[in-house]
mmCIF file of C-alpha atoms and ligand atoms in Angstrom:
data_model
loop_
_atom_site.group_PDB
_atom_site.id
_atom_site.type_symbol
_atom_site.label_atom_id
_atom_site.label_comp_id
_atom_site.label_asym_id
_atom_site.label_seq_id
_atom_site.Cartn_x
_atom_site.Cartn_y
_atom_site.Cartn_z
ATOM 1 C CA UNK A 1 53.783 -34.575 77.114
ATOM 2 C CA UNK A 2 57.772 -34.356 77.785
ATOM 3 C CA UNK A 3 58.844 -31.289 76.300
ATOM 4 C CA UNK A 4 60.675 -31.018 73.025
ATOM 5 C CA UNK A 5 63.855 -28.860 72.915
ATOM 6 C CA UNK A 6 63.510 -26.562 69.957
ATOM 7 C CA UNK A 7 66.040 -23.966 68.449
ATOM 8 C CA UNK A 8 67.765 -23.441 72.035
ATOM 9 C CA UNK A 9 71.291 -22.981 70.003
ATOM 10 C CA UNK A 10 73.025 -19.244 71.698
ATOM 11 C CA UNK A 11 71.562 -19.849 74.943
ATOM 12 C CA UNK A 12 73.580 -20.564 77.929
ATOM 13 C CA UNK A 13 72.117 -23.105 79.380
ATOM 14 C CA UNK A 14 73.261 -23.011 82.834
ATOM 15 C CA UNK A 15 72.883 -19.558 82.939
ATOM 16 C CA UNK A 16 69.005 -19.761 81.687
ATOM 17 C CA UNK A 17 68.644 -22.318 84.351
ATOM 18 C CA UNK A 18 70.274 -20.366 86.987
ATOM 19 C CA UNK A 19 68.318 -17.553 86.279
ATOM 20 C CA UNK A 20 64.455 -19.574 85.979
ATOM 21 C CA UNK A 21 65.774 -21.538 89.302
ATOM 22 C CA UNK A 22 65.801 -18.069 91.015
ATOM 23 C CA UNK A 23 62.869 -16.706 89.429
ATOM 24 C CA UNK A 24 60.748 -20.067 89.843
ATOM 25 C CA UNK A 25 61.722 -20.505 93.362
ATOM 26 C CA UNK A 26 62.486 -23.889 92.713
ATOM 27 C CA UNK A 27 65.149 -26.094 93.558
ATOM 28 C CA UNK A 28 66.797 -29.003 91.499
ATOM 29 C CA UNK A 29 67.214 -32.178 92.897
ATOM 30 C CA UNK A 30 69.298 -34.937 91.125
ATOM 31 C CA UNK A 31 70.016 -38.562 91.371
ATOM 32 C CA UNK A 32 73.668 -39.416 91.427
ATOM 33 C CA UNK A 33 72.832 -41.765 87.865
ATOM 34 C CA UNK A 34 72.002 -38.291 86.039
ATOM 35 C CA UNK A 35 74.708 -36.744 83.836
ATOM 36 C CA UNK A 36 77.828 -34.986 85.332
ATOM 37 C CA UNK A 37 76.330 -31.905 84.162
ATOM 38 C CA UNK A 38 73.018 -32.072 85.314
ATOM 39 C CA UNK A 39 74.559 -33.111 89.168
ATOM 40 C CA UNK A 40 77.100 -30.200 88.783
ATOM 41 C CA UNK A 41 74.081 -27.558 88.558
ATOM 42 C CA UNK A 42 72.102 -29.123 91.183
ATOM 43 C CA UNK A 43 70.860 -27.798 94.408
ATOM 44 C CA UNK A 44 71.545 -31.091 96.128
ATOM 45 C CA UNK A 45 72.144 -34.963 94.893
ATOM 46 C CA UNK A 46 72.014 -37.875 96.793
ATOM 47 C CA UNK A 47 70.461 -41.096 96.828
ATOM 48 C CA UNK A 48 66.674 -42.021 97.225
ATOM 49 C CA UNK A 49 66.241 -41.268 100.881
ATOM 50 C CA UNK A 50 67.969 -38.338 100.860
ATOM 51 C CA UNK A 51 66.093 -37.311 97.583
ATOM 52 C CA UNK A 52 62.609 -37.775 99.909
ATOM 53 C CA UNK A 53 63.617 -36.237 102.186
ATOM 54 C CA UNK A 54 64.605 -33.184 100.667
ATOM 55 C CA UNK A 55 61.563 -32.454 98.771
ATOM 56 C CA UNK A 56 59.505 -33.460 101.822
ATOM 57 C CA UNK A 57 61.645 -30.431 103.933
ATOM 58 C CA UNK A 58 61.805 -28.125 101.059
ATOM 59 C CA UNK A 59 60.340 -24.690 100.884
ATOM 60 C CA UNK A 60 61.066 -23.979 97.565
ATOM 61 C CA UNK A 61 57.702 -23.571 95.231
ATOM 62 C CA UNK A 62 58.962 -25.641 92.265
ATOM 63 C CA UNK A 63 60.776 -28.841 92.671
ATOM 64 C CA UNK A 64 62.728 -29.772 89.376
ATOM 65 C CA UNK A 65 63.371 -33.279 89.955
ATOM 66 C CA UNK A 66 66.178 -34.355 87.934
ATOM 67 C CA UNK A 67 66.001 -38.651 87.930
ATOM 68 C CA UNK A 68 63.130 -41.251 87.314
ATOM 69 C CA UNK A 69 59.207 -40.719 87.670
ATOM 70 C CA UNK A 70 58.838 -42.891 90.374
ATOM 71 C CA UNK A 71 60.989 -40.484 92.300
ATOM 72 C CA UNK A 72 59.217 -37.345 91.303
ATOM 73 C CA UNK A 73 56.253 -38.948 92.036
ATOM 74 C CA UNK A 74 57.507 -39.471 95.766
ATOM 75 C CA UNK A 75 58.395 -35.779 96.034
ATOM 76 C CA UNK A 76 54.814 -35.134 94.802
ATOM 77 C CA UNK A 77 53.149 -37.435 96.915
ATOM 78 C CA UNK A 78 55.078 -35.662 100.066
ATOM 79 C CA UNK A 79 55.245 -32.383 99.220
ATOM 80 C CA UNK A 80 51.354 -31.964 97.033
ATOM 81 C CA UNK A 81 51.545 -28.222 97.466
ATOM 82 C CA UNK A 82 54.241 -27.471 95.091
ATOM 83 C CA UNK A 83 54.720 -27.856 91.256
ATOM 84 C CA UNK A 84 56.970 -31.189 90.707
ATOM 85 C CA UNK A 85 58.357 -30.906 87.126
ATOM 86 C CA UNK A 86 60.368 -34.033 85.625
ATOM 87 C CA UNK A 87 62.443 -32.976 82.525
ATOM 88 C CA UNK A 88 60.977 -35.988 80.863
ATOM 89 C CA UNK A 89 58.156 -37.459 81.381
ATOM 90 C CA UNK A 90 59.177 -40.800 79.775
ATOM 91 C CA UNK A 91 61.694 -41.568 82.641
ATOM 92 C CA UNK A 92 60.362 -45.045 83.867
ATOM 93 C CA UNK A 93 62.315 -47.830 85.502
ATOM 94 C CA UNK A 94 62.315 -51.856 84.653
ATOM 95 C CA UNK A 95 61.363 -52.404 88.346
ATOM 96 C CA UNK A 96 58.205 -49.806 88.231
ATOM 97 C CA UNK A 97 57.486 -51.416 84.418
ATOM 98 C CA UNK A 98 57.745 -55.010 86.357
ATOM 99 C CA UNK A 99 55.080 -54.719 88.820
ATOM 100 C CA UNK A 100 51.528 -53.883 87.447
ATOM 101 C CA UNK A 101 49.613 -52.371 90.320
ATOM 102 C CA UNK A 102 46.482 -55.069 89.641
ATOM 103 C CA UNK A 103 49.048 -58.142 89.564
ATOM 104 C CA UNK A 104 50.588 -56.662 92.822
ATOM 105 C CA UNK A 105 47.121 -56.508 94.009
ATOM 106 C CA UNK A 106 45.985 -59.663 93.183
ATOM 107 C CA UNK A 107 49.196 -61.248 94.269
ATOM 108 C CA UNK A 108 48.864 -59.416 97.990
ATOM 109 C CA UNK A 109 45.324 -60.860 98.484
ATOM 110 C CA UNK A 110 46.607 -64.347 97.947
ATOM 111 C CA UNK A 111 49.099 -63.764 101.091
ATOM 112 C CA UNK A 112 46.407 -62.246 103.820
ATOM 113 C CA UNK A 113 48.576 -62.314 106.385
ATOM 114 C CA UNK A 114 51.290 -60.712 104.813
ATOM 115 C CA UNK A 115 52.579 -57.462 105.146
ATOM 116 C CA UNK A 116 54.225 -55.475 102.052
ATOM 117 C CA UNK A 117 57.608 -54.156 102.026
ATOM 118 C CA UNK A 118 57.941 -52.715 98.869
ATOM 119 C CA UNK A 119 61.120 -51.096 97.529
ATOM 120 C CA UNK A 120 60.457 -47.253 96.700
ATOM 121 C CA UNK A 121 61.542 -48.310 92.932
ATOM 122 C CA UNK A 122 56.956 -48.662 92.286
ATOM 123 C CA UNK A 123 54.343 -46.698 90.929
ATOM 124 C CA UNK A 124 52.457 -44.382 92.756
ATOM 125 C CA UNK A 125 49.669 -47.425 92.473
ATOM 126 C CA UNK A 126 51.836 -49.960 94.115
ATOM 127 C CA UNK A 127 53.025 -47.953 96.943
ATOM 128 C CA UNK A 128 48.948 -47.533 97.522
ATOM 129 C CA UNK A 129 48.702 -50.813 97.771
ATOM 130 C CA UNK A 130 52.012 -51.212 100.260
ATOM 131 C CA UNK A 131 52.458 -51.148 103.672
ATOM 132 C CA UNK A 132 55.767 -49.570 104.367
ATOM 133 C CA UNK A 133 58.144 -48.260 101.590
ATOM 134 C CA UNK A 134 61.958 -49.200 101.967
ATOM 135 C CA UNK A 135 65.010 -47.792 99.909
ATOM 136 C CA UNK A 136 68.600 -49.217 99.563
ATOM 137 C CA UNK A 137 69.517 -47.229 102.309
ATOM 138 C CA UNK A 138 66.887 -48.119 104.862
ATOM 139 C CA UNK A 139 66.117 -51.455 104.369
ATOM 140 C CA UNK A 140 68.048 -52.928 107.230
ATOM 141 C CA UNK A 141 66.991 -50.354 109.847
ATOM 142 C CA UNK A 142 63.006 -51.048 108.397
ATOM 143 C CA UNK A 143 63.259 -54.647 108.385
ATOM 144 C CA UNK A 144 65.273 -54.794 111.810
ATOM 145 C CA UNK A 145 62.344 -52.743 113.125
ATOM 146 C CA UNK A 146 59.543 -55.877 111.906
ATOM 147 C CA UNK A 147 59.430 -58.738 113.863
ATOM 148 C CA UNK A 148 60.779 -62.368 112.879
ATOM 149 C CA UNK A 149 57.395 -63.985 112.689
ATOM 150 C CA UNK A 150 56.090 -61.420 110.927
ATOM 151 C CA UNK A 151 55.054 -62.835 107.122
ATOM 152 C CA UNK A 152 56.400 -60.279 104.309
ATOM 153 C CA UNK A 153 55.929 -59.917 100.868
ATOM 154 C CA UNK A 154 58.778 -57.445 99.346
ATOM 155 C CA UNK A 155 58.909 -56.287 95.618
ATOM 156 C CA UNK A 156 59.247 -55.337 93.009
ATOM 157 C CA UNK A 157 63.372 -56.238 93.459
ATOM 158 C CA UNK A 158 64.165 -59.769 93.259
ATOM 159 C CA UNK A 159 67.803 -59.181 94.318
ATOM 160 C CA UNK A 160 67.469 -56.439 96.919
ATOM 161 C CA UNK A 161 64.554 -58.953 98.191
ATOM 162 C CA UNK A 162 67.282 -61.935 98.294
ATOM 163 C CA UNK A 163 69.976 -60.223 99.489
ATOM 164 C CA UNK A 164 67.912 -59.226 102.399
ATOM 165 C CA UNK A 165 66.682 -62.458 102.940
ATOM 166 C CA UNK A 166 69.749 -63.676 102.593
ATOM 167 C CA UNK A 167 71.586 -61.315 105.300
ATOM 168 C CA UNK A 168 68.993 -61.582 107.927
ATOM 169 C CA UNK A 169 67.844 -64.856 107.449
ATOM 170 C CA UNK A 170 64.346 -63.919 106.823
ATOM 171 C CA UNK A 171 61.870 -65.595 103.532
ATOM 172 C CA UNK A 172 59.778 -62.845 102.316
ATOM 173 C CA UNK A 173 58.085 -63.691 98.983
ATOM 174 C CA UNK A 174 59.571 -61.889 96.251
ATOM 175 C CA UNK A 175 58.014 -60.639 93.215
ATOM 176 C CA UNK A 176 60.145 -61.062 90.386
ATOM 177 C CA UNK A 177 61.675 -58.034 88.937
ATOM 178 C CA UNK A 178 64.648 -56.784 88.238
ATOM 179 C CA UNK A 179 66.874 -53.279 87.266
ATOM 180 C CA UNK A 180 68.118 -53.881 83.872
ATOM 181 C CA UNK A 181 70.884 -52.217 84.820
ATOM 182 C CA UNK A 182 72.249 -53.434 87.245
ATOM 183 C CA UNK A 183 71.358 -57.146 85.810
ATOM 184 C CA UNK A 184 73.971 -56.547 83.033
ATOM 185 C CA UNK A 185 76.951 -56.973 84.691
ATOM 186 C CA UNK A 186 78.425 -59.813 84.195
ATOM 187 C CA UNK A 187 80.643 -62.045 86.898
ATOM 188 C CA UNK A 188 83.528 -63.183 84.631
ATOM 189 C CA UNK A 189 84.017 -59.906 83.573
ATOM 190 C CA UNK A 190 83.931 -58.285 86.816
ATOM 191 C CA UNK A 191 86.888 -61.339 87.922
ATOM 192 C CA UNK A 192 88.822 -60.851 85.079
ATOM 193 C CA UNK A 193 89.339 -56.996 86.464
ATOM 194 C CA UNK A 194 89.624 -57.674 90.315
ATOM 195 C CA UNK A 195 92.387 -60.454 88.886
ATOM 196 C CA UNK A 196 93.733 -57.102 87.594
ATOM 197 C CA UNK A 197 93.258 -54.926 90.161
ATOM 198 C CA UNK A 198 93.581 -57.712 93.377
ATOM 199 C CA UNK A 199 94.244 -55.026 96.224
ATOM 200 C CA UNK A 200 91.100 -53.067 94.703
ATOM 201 C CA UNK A 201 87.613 -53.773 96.560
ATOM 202 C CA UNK A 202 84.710 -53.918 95.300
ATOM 203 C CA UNK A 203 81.457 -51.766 95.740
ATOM 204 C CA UNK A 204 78.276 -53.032 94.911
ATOM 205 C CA UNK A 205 74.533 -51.709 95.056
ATOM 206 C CA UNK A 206 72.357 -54.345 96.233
ATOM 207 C CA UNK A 207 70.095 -54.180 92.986
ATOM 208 C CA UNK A 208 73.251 -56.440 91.735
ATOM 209 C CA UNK A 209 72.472 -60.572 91.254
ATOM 210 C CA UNK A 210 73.816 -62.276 94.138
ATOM 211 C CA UNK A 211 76.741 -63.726 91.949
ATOM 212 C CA UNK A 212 77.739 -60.070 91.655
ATOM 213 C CA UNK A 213 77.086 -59.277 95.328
ATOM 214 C CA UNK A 214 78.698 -62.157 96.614
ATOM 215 C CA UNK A 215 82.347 -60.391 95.362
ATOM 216 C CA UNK A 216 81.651 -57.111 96.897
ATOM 217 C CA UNK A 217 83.948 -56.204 99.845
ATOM 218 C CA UNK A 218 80.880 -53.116 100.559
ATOM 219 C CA UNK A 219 77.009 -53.217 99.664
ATOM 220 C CA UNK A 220 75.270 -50.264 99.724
ATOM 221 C CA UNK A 221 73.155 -47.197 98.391
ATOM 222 C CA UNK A 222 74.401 -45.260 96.280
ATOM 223 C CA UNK A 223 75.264 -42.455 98.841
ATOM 224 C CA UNK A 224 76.763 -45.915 100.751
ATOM 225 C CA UNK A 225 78.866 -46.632 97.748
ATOM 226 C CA UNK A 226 79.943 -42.955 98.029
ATOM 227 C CA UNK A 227 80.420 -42.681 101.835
ATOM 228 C CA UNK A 228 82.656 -46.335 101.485
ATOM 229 C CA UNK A 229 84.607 -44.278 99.066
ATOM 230 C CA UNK A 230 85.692 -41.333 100.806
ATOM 231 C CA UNK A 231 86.359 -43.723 103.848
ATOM 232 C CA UNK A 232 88.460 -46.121 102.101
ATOM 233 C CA UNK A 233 92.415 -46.559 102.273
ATOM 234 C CA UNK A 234 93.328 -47.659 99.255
ATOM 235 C CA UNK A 235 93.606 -45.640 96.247
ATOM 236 C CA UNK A 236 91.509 -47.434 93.555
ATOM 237 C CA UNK A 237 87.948 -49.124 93.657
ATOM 238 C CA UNK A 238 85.523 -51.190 91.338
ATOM 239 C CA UNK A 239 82.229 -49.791 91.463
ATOM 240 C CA UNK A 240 79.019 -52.338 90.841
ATOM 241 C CA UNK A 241 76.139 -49.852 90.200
ATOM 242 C CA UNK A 242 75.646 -47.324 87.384
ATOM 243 C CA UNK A 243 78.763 -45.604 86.583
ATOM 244 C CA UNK A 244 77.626 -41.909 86.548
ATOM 245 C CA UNK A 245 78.067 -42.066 90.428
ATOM 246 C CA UNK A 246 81.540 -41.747 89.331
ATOM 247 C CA UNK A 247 81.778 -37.963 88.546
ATOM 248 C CA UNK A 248 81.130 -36.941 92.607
ATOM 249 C CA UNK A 249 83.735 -40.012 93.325
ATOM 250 C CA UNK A 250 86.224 -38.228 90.917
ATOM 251 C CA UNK A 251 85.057 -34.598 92.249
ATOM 252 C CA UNK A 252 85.917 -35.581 95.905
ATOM 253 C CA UNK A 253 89.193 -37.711 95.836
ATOM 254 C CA UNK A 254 90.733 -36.522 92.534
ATOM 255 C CA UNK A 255 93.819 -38.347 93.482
ATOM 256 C CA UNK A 256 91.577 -42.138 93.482
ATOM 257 C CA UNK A 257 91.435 -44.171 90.572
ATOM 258 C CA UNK A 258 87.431 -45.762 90.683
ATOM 259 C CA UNK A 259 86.562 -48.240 87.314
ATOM 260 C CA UNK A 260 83.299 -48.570 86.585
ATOM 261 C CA UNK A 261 82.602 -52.827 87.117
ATOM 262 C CA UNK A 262 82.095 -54.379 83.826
ATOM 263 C CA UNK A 263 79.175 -55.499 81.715
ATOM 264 C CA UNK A 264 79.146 -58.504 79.379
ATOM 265 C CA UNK A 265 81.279 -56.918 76.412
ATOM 266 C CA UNK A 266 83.626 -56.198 79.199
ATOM 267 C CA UNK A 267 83.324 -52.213 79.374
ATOM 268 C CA UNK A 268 80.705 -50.763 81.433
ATOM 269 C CA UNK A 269 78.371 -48.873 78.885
ATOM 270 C CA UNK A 270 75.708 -51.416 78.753
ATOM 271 C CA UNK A 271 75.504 -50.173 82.812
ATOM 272 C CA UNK A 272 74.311 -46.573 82.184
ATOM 273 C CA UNK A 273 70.198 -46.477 82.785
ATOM 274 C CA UNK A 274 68.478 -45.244 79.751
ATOM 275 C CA UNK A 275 65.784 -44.160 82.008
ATOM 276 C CA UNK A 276 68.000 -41.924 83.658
ATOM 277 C CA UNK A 277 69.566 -40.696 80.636
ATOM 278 C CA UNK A 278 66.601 -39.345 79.148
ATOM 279 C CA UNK A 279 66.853 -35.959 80.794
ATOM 280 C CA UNK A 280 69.266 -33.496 79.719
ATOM 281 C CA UNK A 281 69.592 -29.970 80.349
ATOM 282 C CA UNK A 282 68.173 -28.395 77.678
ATOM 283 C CA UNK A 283 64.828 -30.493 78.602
ATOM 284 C CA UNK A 284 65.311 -29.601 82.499
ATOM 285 C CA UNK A 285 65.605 -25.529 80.957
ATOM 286 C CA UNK A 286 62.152 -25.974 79.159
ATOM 287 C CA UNK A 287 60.832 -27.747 82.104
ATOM 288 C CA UNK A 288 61.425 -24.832 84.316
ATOM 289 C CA UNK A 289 60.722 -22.338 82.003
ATOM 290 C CA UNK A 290 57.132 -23.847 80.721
ATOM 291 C CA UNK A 291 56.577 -25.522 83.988
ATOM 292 C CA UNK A 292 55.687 -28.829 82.066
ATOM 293 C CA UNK A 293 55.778 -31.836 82.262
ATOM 294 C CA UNK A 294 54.554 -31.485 85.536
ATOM 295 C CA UNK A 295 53.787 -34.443 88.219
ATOM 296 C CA UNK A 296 50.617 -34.731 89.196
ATOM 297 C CA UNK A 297 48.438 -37.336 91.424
ATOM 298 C CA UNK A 298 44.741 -37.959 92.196
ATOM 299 C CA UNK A 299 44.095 -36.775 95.384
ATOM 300 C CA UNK A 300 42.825 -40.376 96.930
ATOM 301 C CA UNK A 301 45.527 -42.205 95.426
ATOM 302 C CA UNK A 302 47.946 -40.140 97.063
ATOM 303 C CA UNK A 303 47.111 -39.926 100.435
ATOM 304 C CA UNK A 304 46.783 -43.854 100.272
ATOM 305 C CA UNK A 305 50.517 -43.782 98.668
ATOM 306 C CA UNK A 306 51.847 -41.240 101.092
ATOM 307 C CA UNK A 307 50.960 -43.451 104.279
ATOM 308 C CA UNK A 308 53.313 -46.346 103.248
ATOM 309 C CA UNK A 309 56.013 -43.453 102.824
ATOM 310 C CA UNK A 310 55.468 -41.941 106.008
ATOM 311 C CA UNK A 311 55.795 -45.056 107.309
ATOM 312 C CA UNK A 312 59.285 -45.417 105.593
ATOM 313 C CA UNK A 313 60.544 -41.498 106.845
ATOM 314 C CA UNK A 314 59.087 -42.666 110.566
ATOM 315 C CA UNK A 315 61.068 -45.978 110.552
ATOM 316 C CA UNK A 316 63.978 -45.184 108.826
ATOM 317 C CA UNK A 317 64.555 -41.781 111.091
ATOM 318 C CA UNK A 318 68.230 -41.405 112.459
ATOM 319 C CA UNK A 319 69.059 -43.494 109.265
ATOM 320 C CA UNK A 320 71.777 -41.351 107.234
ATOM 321 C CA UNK A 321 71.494 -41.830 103.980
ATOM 322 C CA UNK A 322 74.452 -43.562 104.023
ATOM 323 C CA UNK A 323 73.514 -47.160 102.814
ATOM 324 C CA UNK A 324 74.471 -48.953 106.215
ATOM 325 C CA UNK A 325 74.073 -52.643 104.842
ATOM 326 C CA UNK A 326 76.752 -54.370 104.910
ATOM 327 C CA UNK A 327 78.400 -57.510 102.920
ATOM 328 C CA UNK A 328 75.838 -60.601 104.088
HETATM 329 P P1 13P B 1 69.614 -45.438 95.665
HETATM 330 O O1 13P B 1 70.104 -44.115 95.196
HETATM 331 O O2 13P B 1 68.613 -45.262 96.762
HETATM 332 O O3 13P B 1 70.724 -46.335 96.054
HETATM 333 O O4 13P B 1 68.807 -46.118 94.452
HETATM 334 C C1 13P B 1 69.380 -46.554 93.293
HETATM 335 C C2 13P B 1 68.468 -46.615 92.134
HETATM 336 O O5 13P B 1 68.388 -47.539 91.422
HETATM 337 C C3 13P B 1 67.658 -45.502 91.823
HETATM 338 O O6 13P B 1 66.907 -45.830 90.747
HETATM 339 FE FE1 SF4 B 2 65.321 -48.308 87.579
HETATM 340 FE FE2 SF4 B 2 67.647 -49.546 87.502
HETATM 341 FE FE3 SF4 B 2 67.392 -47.226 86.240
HETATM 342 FE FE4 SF4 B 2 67.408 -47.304 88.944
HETATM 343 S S1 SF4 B 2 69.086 -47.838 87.579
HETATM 344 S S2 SF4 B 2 65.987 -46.161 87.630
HETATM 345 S S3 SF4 B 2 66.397 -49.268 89.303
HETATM 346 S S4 SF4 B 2 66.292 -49.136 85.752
#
């Protein structure tokens, strides 16, 4: 299904995509966890809400979504009119991968009276089956928005789930997945550097373990980690999510020293999400010049996913993407 590059040696690349991007009418979105050169030729990168939103507001005809399925399926889902192309269709996520839409199913009807938060990291099934979606970034104004008493389940993230719970005292039943990548870093690593670096803070995204989050001066989305960046005072920071959100760190505040947070070899490459890493940009050229592997979604499945995400963009609006949770 993904496409295969071929013999694409003596084109340039960037050029090729420049020119299909124009004659496509498309525009490419990126994650900030894709590859410095993937973000450096795209229209616009941010972070998950940001990324819906765009393709939700877009009038391009051709969306060339450069990050995971479960995101292009989300720009899909909201925007069913135009051609969604992921540069490879094998672009999953542990946290999708953890939650099988008929154990989420079966695991909902055993809690009636609960209502499902579910982290936008889910199939196109398990959004379905969801009552409003949530992202790093919009979790606190969503959840500040449901009342106390209300009974919650919230997956598929065990440690966004927690850290939630945790920070506004609530006990929604988690399901029990995790990011693989964020899962690898390891604590004694990460103190060994801040012993290092002690005027340094540290950044973390809340898919961390709480043993990781519980050292971060900052928790946030990745367009948080980002924003707490450019705000900072101090000239060098230890970032706690996956380190290709260093290049637009680097590309705004040359003059800032930011080191990547540590897995458990002690250097940070066991961090980088082979998801992710899958697309490159001679798959993104074939994709928009063949079109393929395109995105596409039974008709019934999703208008049942898009209300849960409607129900996200209507709760979370006047939320900047900006990852506004804070240390618990
Ligand atoms: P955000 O960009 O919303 O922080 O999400 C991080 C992530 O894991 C995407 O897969
Ligand atoms: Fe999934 Fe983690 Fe990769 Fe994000 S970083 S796509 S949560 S595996």
């Amino acid at each position: 299904m993904t496409a295969q590059p071929t013999n694409l040696s003596g084109l340039d690349l960037r050029a090729e995509i420049d020119r299909l991007r124009i004659e496509r009418k498309a525009v490419i979105l990126a994650h900030y966890y894709q590859k410095p050169e993937i973000q450096d030729l795209a229209d616009f990168v941010g972070d998950s809400l940001e990324l819906s939103r765009k393709a939700a507001a877009t009038d391009a005809e051709v969306i060339a979504f450069c990050g995971v399925r479960f995101m292009a399926e989300t720009a899909k889902i909201l925007s069913p009119e135009k051609i969604v192309v992921l540069p490879d269709m094998d672009a999953g996520c542990s946290l999708e991968d953890s939650c099988p839409p008929d154990q989420f199913a079966a695991f909902r009807a055993q809690h009636p009276d609960h209502i499902a938060l579910t982290y936008i990291n889910c199939s196109t099934e398990v959004k379905a089956l969801s009552d409003v979606i949530v992202t790093s970034s919009s979790a606190e104004t969503i959840l500040a928005k449901i009342p106390p008493e209300q009974k919650i389940i919230f997956g598929p993230d065990r440690h966004l789930g927690g850290y939630l719970n945790r920070k506004f005292g609530r006990d929604m039943l988690l399901w029990p997945g995790v990011c693989i990548v964020h899962e690898a870093f390891s604590e004694t690593e990460l103190l060994k550097l801040k012993a290092q670096h002690p005027d340094a803070p540290i950044a973390a995204h809340p898919e961390c373990p709480a043993h990781i989050v519980d050292h971060a001066d900052y928790v946030g989305s990745t367009s948080g980690i980002l924003n707490y960046a450019k705000a900072m005072t101090g000239d060098t920071l230890i970032v706690a999510t996956e380190p290709h959100i260093i290049h637009q760190m680097q590309l705004a505040m040359p003059g800032k020293t930011f080191i990547g947070a540590p897995g458990a070899d002690g250097n940070c490459n066991c961090n980088i999400c082979p998801y992710m890493a899958l697309n490159t940009l001679e798959k993104l050229y074939l994709a928009l010049r063949d079109l393929t592997p395109r995105v596409e979604i039974e008709e019934t499945l999703r208008l049942d996913a898009k209300k849960s995400l409607d129900a996200m963009l209507a709760m979370a609006s006047g939320t900047v993407g900006q990852g506004d949770l804070g240390r618990p």
